[in-house]
Amino acid sequence: MRQLLVQHWQCANARDWDGFARTLHPEVEYRVPQTRELLCGAAALLDFYRSYPGAWTLELTRLLLDGDQAVSCTAFHVEQQTMTGIAFFQLRDGLVWRIEDWWPESYLPPERMVSMQRY
Amino acid sequence: MRQLLVQHWQCANARDWDGFARTLHPEVEYRVPQTRELLCGAAALLDFYRSYPGAWTLELTRLLLDGDQAVSCTAFHVEQQTMTGIAFFQLRDGLVWRIEDWWPESYLPPERMVSMQRY
């Protein structure tokens, strides 16, 4: 299962779309909760990744596995920017069946009653 | 370990600060990567939670455990709003030792080359 998700991200980064497709359940569903967008099916998800604009690269920075669930963090580099993607996975039949993809953005620290250091 | 993190969030929600404190390693560090804020030590983290303004409640909606690492999703309800918090934990000596806390916000779906449904 670790190998499946490593392959998922390595193949995406390498634009190895055949290898990427082999990690996907035919009925995969991909959701972006922050925009409430949904893609259904391996062909649609493959199109989405394949057509994603920009000279992006990504690295897997964290992977936790728990039964048929997993979460990955990826550093997504595009045009001098790096974003962190947090993806929750649910597997079925040893393949990626559900993806919930989060893209948190930087924001200015709010006023806090307890002040924090910056790092 | 599952019990530790359930207790962590249940005690926060119940304002049971003694119970909450018992989940924390004395040298806990709490980071918010989106703002690059950092709090060090159980006393500071306890103060931060205890003084957090508003009539908030939270529910644990997902918990994945992998060795000494974990991730939780919580629904944080405050003033008719619900935010999703994603917290990565690293444990030490059976206690919460590192927390990385993410607060992704909703955004308008960008133009995509592959159009998605909304849910």
PDB file of C-alpha atoms in Angstrom:
ATOM      1  CA  MET A   1       0.000   0.000   0.000  1.00  0.00           C
ATOM      2  CA  ARG A   2       2.907   2.310   0.763  1.00  0.00           C
ATOM      3  CA  GLN A   3       4.329   1.274  -2.598  1.00  0.00           C
ATOM      4  CA  LEU A   4       1.021   2.051  -4.346  1.00  0.00           C
ATOM      5  CA  LEU A   5       0.971   5.632  -3.080  1.00  0.00           C
ATOM      6  CA  VAL A   6       4.670   6.196  -3.687  1.00  0.00           C
ATOM      7  CA  GLN A   7       4.051   5.004  -7.261  1.00  0.00           C
ATOM      8  CA  HIS A   8       0.974   7.262  -7.555  1.00  0.00           C
ATOM      9  CA  TRP A   9       3.010  10.388  -6.792  1.00  0.00           C
ATOM     10  CA  GLN A  10       6.254   9.324  -8.475  1.00  0.00           C
ATOM     11  CA  CYS A  11       4.422   8.551 -11.708  1.00  0.00           C
ATOM     12  CA  ALA A  12       2.539  11.875 -11.578  1.00  0.00           C
ATOM     13  CA  ASN A  13       5.813  13.722 -11.093  1.00  0.00           C
ATOM     14  CA  ALA A  14       7.425  11.777 -13.945  1.00  0.00           C
ATOM     15  CA  ARG A  15       4.402  12.250 -16.263  1.00  0.00           C
ATOM     16  CA  ASP A  16       4.293   8.469 -16.470  1.00  0.00           C
ATOM     17  CA  TRP A  17       0.547   8.410 -17.113  1.00  0.00           C
ATOM     18  CA  ASP A  18       0.399   4.665 -17.711  1.00  0.00           C
ATOM     19  CA  GLY A  19       2.039   4.023 -14.351  1.00  0.00           C
ATOM     20  CA  PHE A  20      -0.209   6.616 -12.706  1.00  0.00           C
ATOM     21  CA  ALA A  21      -3.327   5.013 -14.229  1.00  0.00           C
ATOM     22  CA  ARG A  22      -2.300   1.633 -12.803  1.00  0.00           C
ATOM     23  CA  THR A  23      -2.684   3.054  -9.269  1.00  0.00           C
ATOM     24  CA  LEU A  24      -6.315   4.111  -9.872  1.00  0.00           C
ATOM     25  CA  HIS A  25      -9.494   2.171  -9.263  1.00  0.00           C
ATOM     26  CA  PRO A  26     -11.738   2.520 -12.348  1.00  0.00           C
ATOM     27  CA  GLU A  27     -14.398   4.144 -10.134  1.00  0.00           C
ATOM     28  CA  VAL A  28     -12.046   6.531  -8.352  1.00  0.00           C
ATOM     29  CA  GLU A  29     -13.606   9.768  -7.051  1.00  0.00           C
ATOM     30  CA  TYR A  30     -11.526  12.881  -6.522  1.00  0.00           C
ATOM     31  CA  ARG A  31     -12.874  15.689  -4.319  1.00  0.00           C
ATOM     32  CA  VAL A  32     -11.528  19.144  -3.460  1.00  0.00           C
ATOM     33  CA  PRO A  33     -13.458  20.047  -0.288  1.00  0.00           C
ATOM     34  CA  GLN A  34     -12.385  23.705  -0.382  1.00  0.00           C
ATOM     35  CA  THR A  35     -14.073  24.266  -3.758  1.00  0.00           C
ATOM     36  CA  ARG A  36     -16.538  21.338  -3.588  1.00  0.00           C
ATOM     37  CA  GLU A  37     -15.250  20.090  -6.930  1.00  0.00           C
ATOM     38  CA  LEU A  38     -15.657  16.444  -7.854  1.00  0.00           C
ATOM     39  CA  LEU A  39     -14.238  14.252 -10.589  1.00  0.00           C
ATOM     40  CA  CYS A  40     -15.494  10.704 -11.123  1.00  0.00           C
ATOM     41  CA  GLY A  41     -13.625   7.911 -12.834  1.00  0.00           C
ATOM     42  CA  ALA A  42     -10.031   7.100 -13.673  1.00  0.00           C
ATOM     43  CA  ALA A  43     -10.203   8.584 -17.189  1.00  0.00           C
ATOM     44  CA  ALA A  44     -11.364  11.980 -15.882  1.00  0.00           C
ATOM     45  CA  LEU A  45      -8.715  12.069 -13.155  1.00  0.00           C
ATOM     46  CA  LEU A  46      -6.031  11.120 -15.615  1.00  0.00           C
ATOM     47  CA  ASP A  47      -7.132  13.924 -17.959  1.00  0.00           C
ATOM     48  CA  PHE A  48      -7.101  16.374 -15.063  1.00  0.00           C
ATOM     49  CA  TYR A  49      -3.515  15.555 -14.076  1.00  0.00           C
ATOM     50  CA  ARG A  50      -2.275  15.223 -17.625  1.00  0.00           C
ATOM     51  CA  SER A  51      -3.628  18.668 -18.588  1.00  0.00           C
ATOM     52  CA  TYR A  52      -2.599  20.454 -15.385  1.00  0.00           C
ATOM     53  CA  PRO A  53      -0.814  23.580 -16.615  1.00  0.00           C
ATOM     54  CA  GLY A  54       2.670  24.774 -15.726  1.00  0.00           C
ATOM     55  CA  ALA A  55       6.091  23.187 -15.336  1.00  0.00           C
ATOM     56  CA  TRP A  56       5.150  21.680 -11.994  1.00  0.00           C
ATOM     57  CA  THR A  57       7.023  19.094 -10.015  1.00  0.00           C
ATOM     58  CA  LEU A  58       6.001  17.409  -6.819  1.00  0.00           C
ATOM     59  CA  GLU A  59       7.677  15.559  -3.987  1.00  0.00           C
ATOM     60  CA  LEU A  60       6.096  13.290  -1.438  1.00  0.00           C
ATOM     61  CA  THR A  61       7.068  14.660   1.990  1.00  0.00           C
ATOM     62  CA  ARG A  62       4.940  12.556   4.359  1.00  0.00           C
ATOM     63  CA  LEU A  63       2.912   9.381   4.120  1.00  0.00           C
ATOM     64  CA  LEU A  64       0.814   7.796   6.868  1.00  0.00           C
ATOM     65  CA  LEU A  65      -1.024   4.536   6.355  1.00  0.00           C
ATOM     66  CA  ASP A  66      -3.802   3.119   8.503  1.00  0.00           C
ATOM     67  CA  GLY A  67      -5.715   0.094   7.204  1.00  0.00           C
ATOM     68  CA  ASP A  68      -7.334   1.019   3.891  1.00  0.00           C
ATOM     69  CA  GLN A  69      -6.798   4.732   4.543  1.00  0.00           C
ATOM     70  CA  ALA A  70      -3.782   6.927   3.989  1.00  0.00           C
ATOM     71  CA  VAL A  71      -2.736  10.552   3.969  1.00  0.00           C
ATOM     72  CA  SER A  72       0.084  12.128   2.028  1.00  0.00           C
ATOM     73  CA  CYS A  73       1.677  15.539   2.081  1.00  0.00           C
ATOM     74  CA  THR A  74       3.295  16.716  -1.112  1.00  0.00           C
ATOM     75  CA  ALA A  75       5.353  19.779  -1.903  1.00  0.00           C
ATOM     76  CA  PHE A  76       3.978  21.048  -5.208  1.00  0.00           C
ATOM     77  CA  HIS A  77       6.453  23.353  -6.933  1.00  0.00           C
ATOM     78  CA  VAL A  78       5.273  25.602  -9.741  1.00  0.00           C
ATOM     79  CA  GLU A  79       6.636  28.943 -10.977  1.00  0.00           C
ATOM     80  CA  GLN A  80       8.909  29.698  -7.983  1.00  0.00           C
ATOM     81  CA  GLN A  81       6.077  28.832  -5.611  1.00  0.00           C
ATOM     82  CA  THR A  82       5.697  25.791  -3.411  1.00  0.00           C
ATOM     83  CA  MET A  83       2.324  24.737  -2.107  1.00  0.00           C
ATOM     84  CA  THR A  84       1.573  21.930   0.315  1.00  0.00           C
ATOM     85  CA  GLY A  85      -1.041  19.439  -0.808  1.00  0.00           C
ATOM     86  CA  ILE A  86      -2.658  17.196   1.774  1.00  0.00           C
ATOM     87  CA  ALA A  87      -4.435  14.217   0.234  1.00  0.00           C
ATOM     88  CA  PHE A  88      -6.525  11.664   2.089  1.00  0.00           C
ATOM     89  CA  PHE A  89      -6.880   8.344   0.317  1.00  0.00           C
ATOM     90  CA  GLN A  90      -9.226   5.451   0.680  1.00  0.00           C
ATOM     91  CA  LEU A  91      -8.190   2.258  -1.070  1.00  0.00           C
ATOM     92  CA  ARG A  92     -10.274  -0.557  -2.502  1.00  0.00           C
ATOM     93  CA  ASP A  93      -9.025  -3.726  -4.180  1.00  0.00           C
ATOM     94  CA  GLY A  94      -5.483  -2.439  -3.622  1.00  0.00           C
ATOM     95  CA  LEU A  95      -6.128   0.691  -5.709  1.00  0.00           C
ATOM     96  CA  VAL A  96      -6.821   4.368  -5.093  1.00  0.00           C
ATOM     97  CA  TRP A  97     -10.591   4.627  -4.773  1.00  0.00           C
ATOM     98  CA  ARG A  98     -11.309   7.940  -2.998  1.00  0.00           C
ATOM     99  CA  ILE A  99      -9.112  11.053  -2.885  1.00  0.00           C
ATOM    100  CA  GLU A 100      -9.834  14.137  -0.828  1.00  0.00           C
ATOM    101  CA  ASP A 101      -7.353  16.824  -1.788  1.00  0.00           C
ATOM    102  CA  TRP A 102      -6.686  19.904   0.368  1.00  0.00           C
ATOM    103  CA  TRP A 103      -4.644  22.968  -0.596  1.00  0.00           C
ATOM    104  CA  PRO A 104      -4.124  25.191   2.440  1.00  0.00           C
ATOM    105  CA  GLU A 105      -2.699  28.623   1.677  1.00  0.00           C
ATOM    106  CA  SER A 106      -0.552  30.926   3.765  1.00  0.00           C
ATOM    107  CA  TYR A 107      -2.327  33.686   5.668  1.00  0.00           C
ATOM    108  CA  LEU A 108      -1.363  36.476   8.016  1.00  0.00           C
ATOM    109  CA  PRO A 109      -1.356  35.382  11.643  1.00  0.00           C
ATOM    110  CA  PRO A 110      -4.471  36.701  13.376  1.00  0.00           C
ATOM    111  CA  GLU A 111      -4.380  38.579  16.662  1.00  0.00           C
ATOM    112  CA  ARG A 112      -4.041  35.937  19.336  1.00  0.00           C
ATOM    113  CA  MET A 113      -4.640  36.182  23.042  1.00  0.00           C
ATOM    114  CA  VAL A 114      -1.483  34.088  23.445  1.00  0.00           C
ATOM    115  CA  SER A 115       1.272  35.398  21.209  1.00  0.00           C
ATOM    116  CA  MET A 116       3.374  32.945  19.276  1.00  0.00           C
ATOM    117  CA  GLN A 117       6.889  32.899  17.925  1.00  0.00           C
ATOM    118  CA  ARG A 118       7.428  32.765  14.162  1.00  0.00           C
ATOM    119  CA  TYR A 119       9.618  30.139  12.561  1.00  0.00           C
TER     120      TYR A 119
ATOM    121  CA  MET B   1      -2.555   5.914  20.954  1.00  0.00           C
ATOM    122  CA  ARG B   2      -6.001   6.211  19.390  1.00  0.00           C
ATOM    123  CA  GLN B   3      -7.328   6.746  22.919  1.00  0.00           C
ATOM    124  CA  LEU B   4      -4.735   9.477  23.585  1.00  0.00           C
ATOM    125  CA  LEU B   5      -5.837  11.526  20.588  1.00  0.00           C
ATOM    126  CA  VAL B   6      -9.528  10.955  21.191  1.00  0.00           C
ATOM    127  CA  GLN B   7      -8.919  12.204  24.740  1.00  0.00           C
ATOM    128  CA  HIS B   8      -6.920  15.183  23.421  1.00  0.00           C
ATOM    129  CA  TRP B   9      -9.856  16.410  21.332  1.00  0.00           C
ATOM    130  CA  GLN B  10     -12.662  15.344  23.660  1.00  0.00           C
ATOM    131  CA  CYS B  11     -11.039  17.173  26.570  1.00  0.00           C
ATOM    132  CA  ALA B  12     -10.482  20.312  24.449  1.00  0.00           C
ATOM    133  CA  ASN B  13     -14.124  20.270  23.403  1.00  0.00           C
ATOM    134  CA  ALA B  14     -15.247  19.751  27.023  1.00  0.00           C
ATOM    135  CA  ARG B  15     -12.880  22.465  28.344  1.00  0.00           C
ATOM    136  CA  ASP B  16     -11.419  19.739  30.572  1.00  0.00           C
ATOM    137  CA  TRP B  17      -8.000  21.383  30.702  1.00  0.00           C
ATOM    138  CA  ASP B  18      -6.576  18.936  33.231  1.00  0.00           C
ATOM    139  CA  GLY B  19      -7.487  16.042  30.954  1.00  0.00           C
ATOM    140  CA  PHE B  20      -6.166  17.915  27.936  1.00  0.00           C
ATOM    141  CA  ALA B  21      -2.871  18.656  29.720  1.00  0.00           C
ATOM    142  CA  ARG B  22      -2.427  14.945  30.485  1.00  0.00           C
ATOM    143  CA  THR B  23      -2.198  14.253  26.726  1.00  0.00           C
ATOM    144  CA  LEU B  24       0.710  16.681  26.257  1.00  0.00           C
ATOM    145  CA  HIS B  25       4.426  16.029  26.449  1.00  0.00           C
ATOM    146  CA  PRO B  26       6.022  18.787  28.575  1.00  0.00           C
ATOM    147  CA  GLU B  27       8.145  19.774  25.556  1.00  0.00           C
ATOM    148  CA  VAL B  28       5.304  19.774  23.041  1.00  0.00           C
ATOM    149  CA  GLU B  29       5.730  22.079  20.040  1.00  0.00           C
ATOM    150  CA  TYR B  30       2.738  23.407  18.137  1.00  0.00           C
ATOM    151  CA  ARG B  31       3.206  24.840  14.639  1.00  0.00           C
ATOM    152  CA  VAL B  32       0.811  26.503  12.193  1.00  0.00           C
ATOM    153  CA  PRO B  33       2.632  26.166   8.849  1.00  0.00           C
ATOM    154  CA  GLN B  34       0.299  28.598   7.066  1.00  0.00           C
ATOM    155  CA  THR B  35       1.298  31.466   9.385  1.00  0.00           C
ATOM    156  CA  ARG B  36       4.640  30.043  10.549  1.00  0.00           C
ATOM    157  CA  GLU B  37       3.554  30.440  14.151  1.00  0.00           C
ATOM    158  CA  LEU B  38       5.131  28.322  16.842  1.00  0.00           C
ATOM    159  CA  LEU B  39       4.303  27.637  20.481  1.00  0.00           C
ATOM    160  CA  CYS B  40       6.695  25.686  22.719  1.00  0.00           C
ATOM    161  CA  GLY B  41       5.773  23.827  25.865  1.00  0.00           C
ATOM    162  CA  ALA B  42       2.644  22.366  27.382  1.00  0.00           C
ATOM    163  CA  ALA B  43       1.878  25.454  29.486  1.00  0.00           C
ATOM    164  CA  ALA B  44       1.872  27.741  26.436  1.00  0.00           C
ATOM    165  CA  LEU B  45      -0.297  25.375  24.419  1.00  0.00           C
ATOM    166  CA  LEU B  46      -2.725  25.018  27.285  1.00  0.00           C
ATOM    167  CA  ASP B  47      -2.966  28.817  27.589  1.00  0.00           C
ATOM    168  CA  PHE B  48      -3.545  29.086  23.850  1.00  0.00           C
ATOM    169  CA  TYR B  49      -6.474  26.648  23.871  1.00  0.00           C
ATOM    170  CA  ARG B  50      -7.894  27.898  27.145  1.00  0.00           C
ATOM    171  CA  SER B  51      -7.988  31.498  25.927  1.00  0.00           C
ATOM    172  CA  TYR B  52      -9.229  30.738  22.407  1.00  0.00           C
ATOM    173  CA  PRO B  53     -12.162  33.131  21.943  1.00  0.00           C
ATOM    174  CA  GLY B  54     -15.733  32.303  20.935  1.00  0.00           C
ATOM    175  CA  ALA B  55     -18.263  29.642  21.848  1.00  0.00           C
ATOM    176  CA  TRP B  56     -16.490  27.027  19.779  1.00  0.00           C
ATOM    177  CA  THR B  57     -17.062  23.317  19.739  1.00  0.00           C
ATOM    178  CA  LEU B  58     -15.145  20.687  17.879  1.00  0.00           C
ATOM    179  CA  GLU B  59     -15.719  17.148  16.715  1.00  0.00           C
ATOM    180  CA  LEU B  60     -13.160  14.608  15.643  1.00  0.00           C
ATOM    181  CA  THR B  61     -14.190  13.440  12.165  1.00  0.00           C
ATOM    182  CA  ARG B  62     -11.196  11.323  11.097  1.00  0.00           C
ATOM    183  CA  LEU B  63      -8.186   9.768  12.784  1.00  0.00           C
ATOM    184  CA  LEU B  64      -5.360   7.843  11.110  1.00  0.00           C
ATOM    185  CA  LEU B  65      -2.537   6.306  13.112  1.00  0.00           C
ATOM    186  CA  ASP B  66       0.797   5.081  11.788  1.00  0.00           C
ATOM    187  CA  GLY B  67       3.512   4.175  14.296  1.00  0.00           C
ATOM    188  CA  ASP B  68       4.309   7.259  16.363  1.00  0.00           C
ATOM    189  CA  GLN B  69       2.536   9.521  13.861  1.00  0.00           C
ATOM    190  CA  ALA B  70      -1.109  10.393  13.468  1.00  0.00           C
ATOM    191  CA  VAL B  71      -3.395  12.781  11.652  1.00  0.00           C
ATOM    192  CA  SER B  72      -6.799  14.011  12.715  1.00  0.00           C
ATOM    193  CA  CYS B  73      -9.495  16.005  11.012  1.00  0.00           C
ATOM    194  CA  THR B  74     -11.773  18.042  13.206  1.00  0.00           C
ATOM    195  CA  ALA B  75     -14.875  20.051  12.435  1.00  0.00           C
ATOM    196  CA  PHE B  76     -14.425  23.292  14.342  1.00  0.00           C
ATOM    197  CA  HIS B  77     -17.744  25.092  14.804  1.00  0.00           C
ATOM    198  CA  VAL B  78     -17.763  28.749  15.796  1.00  0.00           C
ATOM    199  CA  GLU B  79     -20.369  31.456  15.148  1.00  0.00           C
ATOM    200  CA  GLN B  80     -22.430  29.599  12.505  1.00  0.00           C
ATOM    201  CA  GLN B  81     -19.236  28.665  10.685  1.00  0.00           C
ATOM    202  CA  THR B  82     -17.529  25.315  10.455  1.00  0.00           C
ATOM    203  CA  MET B  83     -13.870  25.019   9.585  1.00  0.00           C
ATOM    204  CA  THR B  84     -11.899  21.848   9.005  1.00  0.00           C
ATOM    205  CA  GLY B  85      -8.707  21.514  10.999  1.00  0.00           C
ATOM    206  CA  ILE B  86      -6.110  18.990   9.878  1.00  0.00           C
ATOM    207  CA  ALA B  87      -3.560  18.199  12.580  1.00  0.00           C
ATOM    208  CA  PHE B  88      -0.494  16.010  12.179  1.00  0.00           C
ATOM    209  CA  PHE B  89       0.840  14.574  15.416  1.00  0.00           C
ATOM    210  CA  GLN B  90       4.093  13.036  16.413  1.00  0.00           C
ATOM    211  CA  LEU B  91       4.085  11.186  19.719  1.00  0.00           C
ATOM    212  CA  ARG B  92       6.867  10.560  22.212  1.00  0.00           C
ATOM    213  CA  ASP B  93       6.675   8.622  25.472  1.00  0.00           C
ATOM    214  CA  GLY B  94       2.998   8.031  24.701  1.00  0.00           C
ATOM    215  CA  LEU B  95       2.234  11.754  24.671  1.00  0.00           C
ATOM    216  CA  VAL B  96       1.615  14.466  22.083  1.00  0.00           C
ATOM    217  CA  TRP B  97       5.043  15.859  21.245  1.00  0.00           C
ATOM    218  CA  ARG B  98       4.703  17.679  17.902  1.00  0.00           C
ATOM    219  CA  ILE B  99       1.573  19.174  16.369  1.00  0.00           C
ATOM    220  CA  GLU B 100       1.345  20.661  12.901  1.00  0.00           C
ATOM    221  CA  ASP B 101      -2.023  22.333  12.532  1.00  0.00           C
ATOM    222  CA  TRP B 102      -3.528  23.258   9.142  1.00  0.00           C
ATOM    223  CA  TRP B 103      -6.632  25.373   8.523  1.00  0.00           C
ATOM    224  CA  PRO B 104      -7.556  25.228   4.827  1.00  0.00           C
ATOM    225  CA  GLU B 105     -10.209  27.725   3.766  1.00  0.00           C
ATOM    226  CA  SER B 106     -12.793  27.569   1.015  1.00  0.00           C
ATOM    227  CA  TYR B 107     -11.940  29.269  -2.261  1.00  0.00           C
ATOM    228  CA  LEU B 108     -13.578  29.760  -5.624  1.00  0.00           C
ATOM    229  CA  PRO B 109     -12.760  26.978  -8.051  1.00  0.00           C
ATOM    230  CA  PRO B 110     -10.141  28.147 -10.537  1.00  0.00           C
ATOM    231  CA  GLU B 111     -10.539  27.758 -14.287  1.00  0.00           C
ATOM    232  CA  ARG B 112      -9.613  24.181 -15.053  1.00  0.00           C
ATOM    233  CA  MET B 113      -8.744  22.574 -18.338  1.00  0.00           C
ATOM    234  CA  VAL B 114     -10.870  19.631 -17.203  1.00  0.00           C
ATOM    235  CA  SER B 115     -14.164  20.841 -15.756  1.00  0.00           C
ATOM    236  CA  MET B 116     -15.414  19.265 -12.580  1.00  0.00           C
ATOM    237  CA  GLN B 117     -18.810  18.708 -11.038  1.00  0.00           C
ATOM    238  CA  ARG B 118     -19.688  20.453  -7.771  1.00  0.00           C
ATOM    239  CA  TYR B 119     -20.941  18.533  -4.773  1.00  0.00           C
TER     240      TYR B 119
END
